[in-house]
CSV table of C-alpha atoms in Angstrom, one decimal:
chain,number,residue,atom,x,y,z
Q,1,UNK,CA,107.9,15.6,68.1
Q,2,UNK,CA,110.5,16.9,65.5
Q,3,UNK,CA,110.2,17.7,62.6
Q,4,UNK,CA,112.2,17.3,59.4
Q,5,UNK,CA,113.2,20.8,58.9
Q,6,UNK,CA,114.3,20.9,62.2
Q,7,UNK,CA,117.2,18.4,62.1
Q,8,UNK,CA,120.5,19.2,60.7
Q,9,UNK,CA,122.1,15.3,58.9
Q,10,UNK,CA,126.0,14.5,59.0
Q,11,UNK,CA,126.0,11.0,60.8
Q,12,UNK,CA,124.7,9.7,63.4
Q,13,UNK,CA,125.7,6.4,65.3
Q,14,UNK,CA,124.5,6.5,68.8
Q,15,UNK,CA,121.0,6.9,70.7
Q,16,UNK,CA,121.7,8.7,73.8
Q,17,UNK,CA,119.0,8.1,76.9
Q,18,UNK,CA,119.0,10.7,79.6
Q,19,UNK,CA,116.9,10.3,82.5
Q,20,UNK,CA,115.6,13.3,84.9
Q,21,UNK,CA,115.2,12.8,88.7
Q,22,UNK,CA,113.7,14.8,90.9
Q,23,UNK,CA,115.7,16.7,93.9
Q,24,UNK,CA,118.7,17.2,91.5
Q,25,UNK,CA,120.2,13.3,92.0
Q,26,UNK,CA,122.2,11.6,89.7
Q,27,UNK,CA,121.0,7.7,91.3
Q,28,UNK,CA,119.1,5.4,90.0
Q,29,UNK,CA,117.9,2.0,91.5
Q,30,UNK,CA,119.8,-0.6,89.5
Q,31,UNK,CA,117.6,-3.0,89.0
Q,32,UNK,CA,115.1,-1.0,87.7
Q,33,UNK,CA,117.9,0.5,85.2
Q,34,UNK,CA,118.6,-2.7,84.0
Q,35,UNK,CA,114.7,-3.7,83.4
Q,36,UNK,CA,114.1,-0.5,81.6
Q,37,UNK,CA,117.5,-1.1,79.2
Q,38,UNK,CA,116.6,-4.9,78.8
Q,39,UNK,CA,113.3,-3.5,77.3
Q,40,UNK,CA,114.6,-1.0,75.1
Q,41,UNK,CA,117.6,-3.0,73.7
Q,42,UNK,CA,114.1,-5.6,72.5
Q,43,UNK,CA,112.8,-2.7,71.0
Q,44,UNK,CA,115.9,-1.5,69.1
Q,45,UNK,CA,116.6,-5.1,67.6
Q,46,UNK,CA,113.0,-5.2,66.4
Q,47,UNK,CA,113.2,-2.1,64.9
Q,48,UNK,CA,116.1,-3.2,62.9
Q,49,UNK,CA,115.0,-6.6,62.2
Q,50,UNK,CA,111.7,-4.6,60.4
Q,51,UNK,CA,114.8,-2.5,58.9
Q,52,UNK,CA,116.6,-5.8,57.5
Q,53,UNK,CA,119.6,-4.4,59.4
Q,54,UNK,CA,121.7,-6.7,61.4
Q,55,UNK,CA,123.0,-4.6,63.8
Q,56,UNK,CA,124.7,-5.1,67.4
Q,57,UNK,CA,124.8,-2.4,69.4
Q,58,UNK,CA,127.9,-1.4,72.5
Q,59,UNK,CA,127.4,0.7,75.8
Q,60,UNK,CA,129.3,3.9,75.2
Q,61,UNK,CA,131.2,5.2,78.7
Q,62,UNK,CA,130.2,8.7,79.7
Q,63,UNK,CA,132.3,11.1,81.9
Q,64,UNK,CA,129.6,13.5,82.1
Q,65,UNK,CA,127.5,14.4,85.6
Q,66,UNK,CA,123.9,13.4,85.5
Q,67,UNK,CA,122.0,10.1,84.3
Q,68,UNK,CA,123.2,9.2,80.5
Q,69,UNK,CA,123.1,6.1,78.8
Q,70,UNK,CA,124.5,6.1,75.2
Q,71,UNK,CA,124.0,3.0,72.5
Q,72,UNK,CA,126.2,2.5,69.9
Q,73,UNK,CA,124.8,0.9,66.4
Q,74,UNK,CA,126.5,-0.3,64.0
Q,75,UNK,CA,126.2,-3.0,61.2
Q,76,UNK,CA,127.4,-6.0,61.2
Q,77,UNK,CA,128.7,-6.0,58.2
Q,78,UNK,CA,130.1,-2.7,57.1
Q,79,UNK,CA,130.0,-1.4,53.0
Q,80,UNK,CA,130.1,2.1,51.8
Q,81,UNK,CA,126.3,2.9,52.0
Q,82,UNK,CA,126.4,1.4,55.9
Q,83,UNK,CA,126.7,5.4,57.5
Q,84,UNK,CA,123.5,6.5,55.4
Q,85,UNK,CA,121.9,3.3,56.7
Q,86,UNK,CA,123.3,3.5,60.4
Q,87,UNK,CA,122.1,7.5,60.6
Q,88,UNK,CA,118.3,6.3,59.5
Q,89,UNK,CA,118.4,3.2,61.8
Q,90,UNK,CA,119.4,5.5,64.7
Q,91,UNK,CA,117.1,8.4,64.1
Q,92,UNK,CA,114.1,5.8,63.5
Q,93,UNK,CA,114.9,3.8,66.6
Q,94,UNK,CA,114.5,7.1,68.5
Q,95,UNK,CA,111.6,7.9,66.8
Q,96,UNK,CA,110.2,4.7,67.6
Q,97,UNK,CA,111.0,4.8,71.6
Q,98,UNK,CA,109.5,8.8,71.9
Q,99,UNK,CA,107.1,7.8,69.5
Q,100,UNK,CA,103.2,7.9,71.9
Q,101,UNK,CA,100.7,5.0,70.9
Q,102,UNK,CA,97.9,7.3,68.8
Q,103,UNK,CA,101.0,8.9,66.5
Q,104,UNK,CA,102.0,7.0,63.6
Q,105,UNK,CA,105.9,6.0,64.1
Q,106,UNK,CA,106.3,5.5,59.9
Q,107,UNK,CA,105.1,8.9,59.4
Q,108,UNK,CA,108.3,10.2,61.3
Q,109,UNK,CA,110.3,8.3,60.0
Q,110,UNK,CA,109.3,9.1,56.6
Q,111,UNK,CA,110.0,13.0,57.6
Q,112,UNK,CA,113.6,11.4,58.6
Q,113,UNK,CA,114.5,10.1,55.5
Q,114,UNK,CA,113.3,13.0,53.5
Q,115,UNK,CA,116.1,14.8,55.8
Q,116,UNK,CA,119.0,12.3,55.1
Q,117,UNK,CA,118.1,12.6,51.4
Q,118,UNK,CA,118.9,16.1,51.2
Q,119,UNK,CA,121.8,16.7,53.7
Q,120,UNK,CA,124.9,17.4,52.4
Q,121,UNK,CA,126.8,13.7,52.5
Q,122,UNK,CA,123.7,12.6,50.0
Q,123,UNK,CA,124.3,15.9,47.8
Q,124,UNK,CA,128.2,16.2,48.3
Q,125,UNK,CA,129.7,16.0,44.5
Q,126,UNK,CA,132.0,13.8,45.7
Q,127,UNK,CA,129.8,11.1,46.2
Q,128,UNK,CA,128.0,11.0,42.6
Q,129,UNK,CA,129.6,7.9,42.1
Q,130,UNK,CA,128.4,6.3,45.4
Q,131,UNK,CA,124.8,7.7,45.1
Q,132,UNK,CA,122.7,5.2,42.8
Q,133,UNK,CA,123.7,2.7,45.7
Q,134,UNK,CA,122.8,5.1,48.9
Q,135,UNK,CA,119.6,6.2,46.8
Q,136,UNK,CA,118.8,2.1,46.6
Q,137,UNK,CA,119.7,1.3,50.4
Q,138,UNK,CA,117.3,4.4,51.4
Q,139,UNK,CA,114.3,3.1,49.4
Q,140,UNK,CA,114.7,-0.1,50.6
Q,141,UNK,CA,114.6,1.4,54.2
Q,142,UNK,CA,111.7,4.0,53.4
Q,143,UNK,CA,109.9,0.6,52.2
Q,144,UNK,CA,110.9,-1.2,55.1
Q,145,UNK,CA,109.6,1.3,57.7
Q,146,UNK,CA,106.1,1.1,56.7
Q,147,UNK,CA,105.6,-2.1,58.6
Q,148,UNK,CA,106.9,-0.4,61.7
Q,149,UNK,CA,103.3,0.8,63.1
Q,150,UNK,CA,101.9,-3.0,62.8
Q,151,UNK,CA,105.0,-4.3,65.1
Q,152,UNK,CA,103.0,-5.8,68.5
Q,153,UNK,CA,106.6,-6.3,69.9
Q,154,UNK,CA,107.9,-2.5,69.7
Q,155,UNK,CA,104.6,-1.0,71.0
Q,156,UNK,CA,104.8,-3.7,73.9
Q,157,UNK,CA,108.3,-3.2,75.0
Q,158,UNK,CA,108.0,0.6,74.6
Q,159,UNK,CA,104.8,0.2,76.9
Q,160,UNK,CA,106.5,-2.0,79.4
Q,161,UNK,CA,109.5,0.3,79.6
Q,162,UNK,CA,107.6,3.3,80.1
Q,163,UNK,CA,105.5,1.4,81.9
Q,164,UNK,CA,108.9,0.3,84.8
Q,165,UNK,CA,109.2,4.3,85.0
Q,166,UNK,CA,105.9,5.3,85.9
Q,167,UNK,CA,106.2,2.6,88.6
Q,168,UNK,CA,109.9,4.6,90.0
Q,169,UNK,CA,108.5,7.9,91.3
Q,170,UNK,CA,112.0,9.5,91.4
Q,171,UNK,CA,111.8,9.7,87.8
Q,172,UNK,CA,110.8,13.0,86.2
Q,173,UNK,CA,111.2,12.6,82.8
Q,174,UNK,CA,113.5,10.7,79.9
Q,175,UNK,CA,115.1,12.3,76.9
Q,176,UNK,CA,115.9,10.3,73.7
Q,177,UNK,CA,118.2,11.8,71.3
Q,178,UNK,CA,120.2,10.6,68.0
Q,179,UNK,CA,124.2,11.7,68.3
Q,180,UNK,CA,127.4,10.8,66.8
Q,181,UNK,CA,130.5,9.6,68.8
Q,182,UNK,CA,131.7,13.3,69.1
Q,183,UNK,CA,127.9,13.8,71.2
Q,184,UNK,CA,127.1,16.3,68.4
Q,185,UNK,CA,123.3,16.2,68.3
Q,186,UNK,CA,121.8,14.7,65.1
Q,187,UNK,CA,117.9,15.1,65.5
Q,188,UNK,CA,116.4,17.6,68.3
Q,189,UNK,CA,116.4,15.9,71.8
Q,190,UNK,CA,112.6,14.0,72.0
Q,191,UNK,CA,112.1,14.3,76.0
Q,192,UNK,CA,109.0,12.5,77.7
Q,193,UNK,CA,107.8,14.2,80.9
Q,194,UNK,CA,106.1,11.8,83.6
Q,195,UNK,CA,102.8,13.4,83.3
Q,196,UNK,CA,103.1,12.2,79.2
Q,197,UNK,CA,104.3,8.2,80.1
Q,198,UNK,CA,100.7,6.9,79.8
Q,199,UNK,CA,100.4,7.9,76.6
Q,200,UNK,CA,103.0,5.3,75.7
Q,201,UNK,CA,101.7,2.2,77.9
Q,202,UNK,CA,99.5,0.3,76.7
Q,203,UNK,CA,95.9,0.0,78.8
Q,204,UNK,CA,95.5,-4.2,77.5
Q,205,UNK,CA,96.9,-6.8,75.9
Q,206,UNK,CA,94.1,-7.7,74.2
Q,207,UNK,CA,94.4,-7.5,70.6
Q,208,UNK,CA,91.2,-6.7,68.1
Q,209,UNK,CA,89.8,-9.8,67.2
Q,210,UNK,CA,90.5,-11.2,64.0
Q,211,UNK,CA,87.0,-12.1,61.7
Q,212,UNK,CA,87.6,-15.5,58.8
Q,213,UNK,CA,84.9,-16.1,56.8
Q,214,UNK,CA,84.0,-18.9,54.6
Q,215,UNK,CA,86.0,-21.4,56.7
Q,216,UNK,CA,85.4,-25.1,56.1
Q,217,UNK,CA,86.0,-27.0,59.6
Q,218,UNK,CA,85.6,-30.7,59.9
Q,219,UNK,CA,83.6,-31.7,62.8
Q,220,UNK,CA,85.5,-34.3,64.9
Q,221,UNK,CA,83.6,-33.6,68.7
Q,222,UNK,CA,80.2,-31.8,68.7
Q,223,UNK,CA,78.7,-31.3,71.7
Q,224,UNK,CA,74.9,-32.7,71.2
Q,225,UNK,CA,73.4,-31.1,74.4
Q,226,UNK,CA,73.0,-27.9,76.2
Q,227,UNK,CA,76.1,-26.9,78.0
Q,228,UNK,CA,79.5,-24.9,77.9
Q,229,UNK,CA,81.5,-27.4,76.8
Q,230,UNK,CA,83.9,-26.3,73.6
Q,231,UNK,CA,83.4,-28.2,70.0
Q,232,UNK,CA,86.4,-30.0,68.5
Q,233,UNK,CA,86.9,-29.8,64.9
Q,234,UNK,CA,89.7,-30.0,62.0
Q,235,UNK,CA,91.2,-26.3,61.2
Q,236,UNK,CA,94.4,-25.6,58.7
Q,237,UNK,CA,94.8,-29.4,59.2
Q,238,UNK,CA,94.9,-28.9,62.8
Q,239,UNK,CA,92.5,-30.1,65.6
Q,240,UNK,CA,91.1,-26.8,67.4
Q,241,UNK,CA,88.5,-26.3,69.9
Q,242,UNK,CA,85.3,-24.1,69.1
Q,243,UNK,CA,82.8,-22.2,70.9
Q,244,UNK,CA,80.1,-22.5,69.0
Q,245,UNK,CA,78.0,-19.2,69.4
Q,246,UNK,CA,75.6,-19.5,66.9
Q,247,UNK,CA,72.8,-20.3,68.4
Q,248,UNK,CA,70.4,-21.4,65.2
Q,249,UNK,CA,73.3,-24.0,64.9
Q,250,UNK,CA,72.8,-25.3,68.7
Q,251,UNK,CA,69.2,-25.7,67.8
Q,252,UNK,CA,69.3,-27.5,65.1
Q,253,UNK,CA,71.8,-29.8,66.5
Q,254,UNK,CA,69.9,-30.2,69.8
Q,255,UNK,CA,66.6,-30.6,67.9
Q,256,UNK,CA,68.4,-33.7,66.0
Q,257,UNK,CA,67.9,-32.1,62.8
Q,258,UNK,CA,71.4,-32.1,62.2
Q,259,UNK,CA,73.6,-35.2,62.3
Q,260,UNK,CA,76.8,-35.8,62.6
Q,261,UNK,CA,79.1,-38.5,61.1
Q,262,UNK,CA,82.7,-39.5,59.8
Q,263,UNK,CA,84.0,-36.5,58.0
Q,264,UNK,CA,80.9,-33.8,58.7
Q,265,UNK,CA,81.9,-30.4,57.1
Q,266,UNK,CA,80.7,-26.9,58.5
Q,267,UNK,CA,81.3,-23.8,56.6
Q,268,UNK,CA,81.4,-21.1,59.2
Q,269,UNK,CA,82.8,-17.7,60.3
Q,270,UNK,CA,85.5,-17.5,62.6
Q,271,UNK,CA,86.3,-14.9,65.7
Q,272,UNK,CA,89.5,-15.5,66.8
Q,273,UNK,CA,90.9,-13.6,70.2
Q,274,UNK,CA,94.3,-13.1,70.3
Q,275,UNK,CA,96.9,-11.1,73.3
Q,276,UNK,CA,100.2,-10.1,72.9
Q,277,UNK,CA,102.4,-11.8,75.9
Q,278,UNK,CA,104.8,-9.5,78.4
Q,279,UNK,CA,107.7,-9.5,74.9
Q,280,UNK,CA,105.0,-8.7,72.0
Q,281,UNK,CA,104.2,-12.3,71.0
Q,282,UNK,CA,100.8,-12.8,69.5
Q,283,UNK,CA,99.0,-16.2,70.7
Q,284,UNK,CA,95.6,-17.2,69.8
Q,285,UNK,CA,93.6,-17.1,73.6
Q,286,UNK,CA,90.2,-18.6,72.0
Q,287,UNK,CA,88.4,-19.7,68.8
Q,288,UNK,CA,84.4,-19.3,68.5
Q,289,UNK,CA,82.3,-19.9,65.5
Q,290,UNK,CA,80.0,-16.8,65.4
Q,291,UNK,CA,77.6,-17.8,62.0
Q,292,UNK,CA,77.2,-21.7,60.8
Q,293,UNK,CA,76.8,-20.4,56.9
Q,294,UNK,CA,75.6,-24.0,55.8
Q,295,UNK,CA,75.9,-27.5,56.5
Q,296,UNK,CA,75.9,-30.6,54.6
Q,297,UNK,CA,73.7,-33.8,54.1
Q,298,UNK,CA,74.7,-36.1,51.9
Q,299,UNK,CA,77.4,-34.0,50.5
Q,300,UNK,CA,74.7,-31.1,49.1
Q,301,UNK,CA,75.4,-28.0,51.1
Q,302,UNK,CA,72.1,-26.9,53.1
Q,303,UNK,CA,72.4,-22.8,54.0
Q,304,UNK,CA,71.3,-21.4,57.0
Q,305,UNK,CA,69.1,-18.3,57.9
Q,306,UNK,CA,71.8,-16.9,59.3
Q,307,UNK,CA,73.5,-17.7,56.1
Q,308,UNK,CA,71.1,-16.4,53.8
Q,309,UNK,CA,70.8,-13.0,55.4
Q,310,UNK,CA,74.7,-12.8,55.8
Q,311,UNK,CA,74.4,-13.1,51.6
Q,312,UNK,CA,71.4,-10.4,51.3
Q,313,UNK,CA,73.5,-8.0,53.4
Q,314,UNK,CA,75.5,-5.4,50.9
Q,315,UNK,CA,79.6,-5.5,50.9
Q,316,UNK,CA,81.5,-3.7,53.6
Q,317,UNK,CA,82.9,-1.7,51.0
Q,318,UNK,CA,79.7,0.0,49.4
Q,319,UNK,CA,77.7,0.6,53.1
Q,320,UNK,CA,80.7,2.8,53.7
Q,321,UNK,CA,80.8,4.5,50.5
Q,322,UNK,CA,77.0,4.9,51.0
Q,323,UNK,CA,78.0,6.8,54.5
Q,324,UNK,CA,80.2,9.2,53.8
Q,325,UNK,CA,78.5,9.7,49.9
């Protein structure tokens, strides 16, 4: 990757896509083209929606031999701090595409704006007056692209379109670069070589599951004997189905020492397992109760083992103090 001190500001508007073939050819299937622009045009509207930009963005014709594609941004709505904002937008949506999975995309951005603060539109004289207003827009974009690293939906589409490339064996490589309209280059070209595209796909769409505890569910369908069937119960005023994995619990309710009526609570912890779809989407594929901390007869809570030595077990926090102490 580029760095800061590498890159020389003035304004940037377009992201220019070159692809490498192998045998020196200049063709490229179409549909396959398509696929791969489709995914990065998703990407680049995330980007900006993580921005607060609204954007829209124009093919630029080419006369040039060889296999270029060139984007044009620009804001919908233009004001006099919109060239600052379009030359970030551009450099971070770059940065974001050529960007591989274990790298932090925020940090290179950050190096980015650090750049466009000391070029020499920001520090031109002539633009003291206009500078409490670019200096406000760039904060709000250096806050703004923190967020850009937890965003399923760019590290999905970049993954698929990397993915549609590794698939095309004619393809050698793809080079990402931010230019202006007169194709003067604004940050150093960022190529991928084939051998480098799994680095941006994505080996599952499984997500890490997501632990609640302390959650108070309202049984509404327990299942009384041994089998796989899924519990029913009342969760964020919704009903859900369970798989109820603690097995102390099962016992207890298949012993008959716990009963069940009209409005039986649980407090529990929660595992919920989540995917990202084919676009980035998160949706919830499963819900299992992993600990039953207590239960309650006749309204008085009655605790667990399992709930009792969840208690007795020392905060997250301090065992990993303790570790690296």
């Amino acid at each position: 990757m580029s760095t800061a001190n590498e890159r020389v500001y003035i304004e940037s508007n377009c992201i220019e896509v070159q692809y490498y073939f192998k045998e020196g050819t200049h063709f490229m299937d179409a549909l396959i083209q398509n696929k791969c622009e489709y995914e990065l045009l998703a990407l680049m509207r995330e980007v900006a929606l993580r921005l607060r930009l609204s954007i829209y963005i124009e093919t630029v014709p080419l006369a040039e031999k060889g296999f270029c594609r060139r984007f044009k941004v620009a804001l919908k709505k233009e004001n006099k701090t919109a060239p600052v904002a379009v030359t970030i937008a551009t450099a971070t949506l770059v940065a974001a595409i050529s960007t591989p999975l274990a790298a932090p995309v925020a940090t290179e951005v950050q190096h980015i704006i650090e750049a466009v603060q000391q070029s020499p539109r920001i520090c031109d004289p002539e633009n003291e007056k206009l500078k409490p207003q670019i200096e406000k827009r760039i904060r709000q974009m250096q806050q703004s692209c923190s967020n850009l690293d937890a965003s399923n939906i760019i590290k999905k589409r970049r993954s698929n379109f990397f993915e549609l490339l590794s698939r095309y064996p004619k393809i050698t490589g793809v080079q990402f670069t931010a230019v202006d309209e007169e194709r003067l280059k604004i940050t150093r070209e960022n190529t991928v070589t084939r051998m480098q595209f799994e680095k941006y796909i994505l080996t599952t769409d499984e997500l890490e599951p997501e632990e609640v505890n302390d959650v108070e569910i309202e049984i509404i369908a327990p299942v009384l004997k041994k089998s796989n069937y899924k519990w029913v119960g009342m969760y964020n005023g919704k009903p859900r189905s369970f798989i109820m994995e603690s097995k102390e619990f099962k016992k207890l309710v298949q012993s008959g020492k716990v009963q069940f009526k009209n409005g039986s609570v649980i407090n529990c912890q929660l595992t919920i397992h989540k995917k990202i779809n084919n676009e980035g989407v998160e949706r919830i594929t499963g819900t299992s109760i992993t600990r039953v901390n207590h239960y309650y007869e006749n309204d008085k809570p009655v605790e667990t083992t399992e709930g009792k030595k969840q208690k007795k077990q020392p905060e997250p926090e301090i065992t990993q103090l303790a570790l690296f102490g």
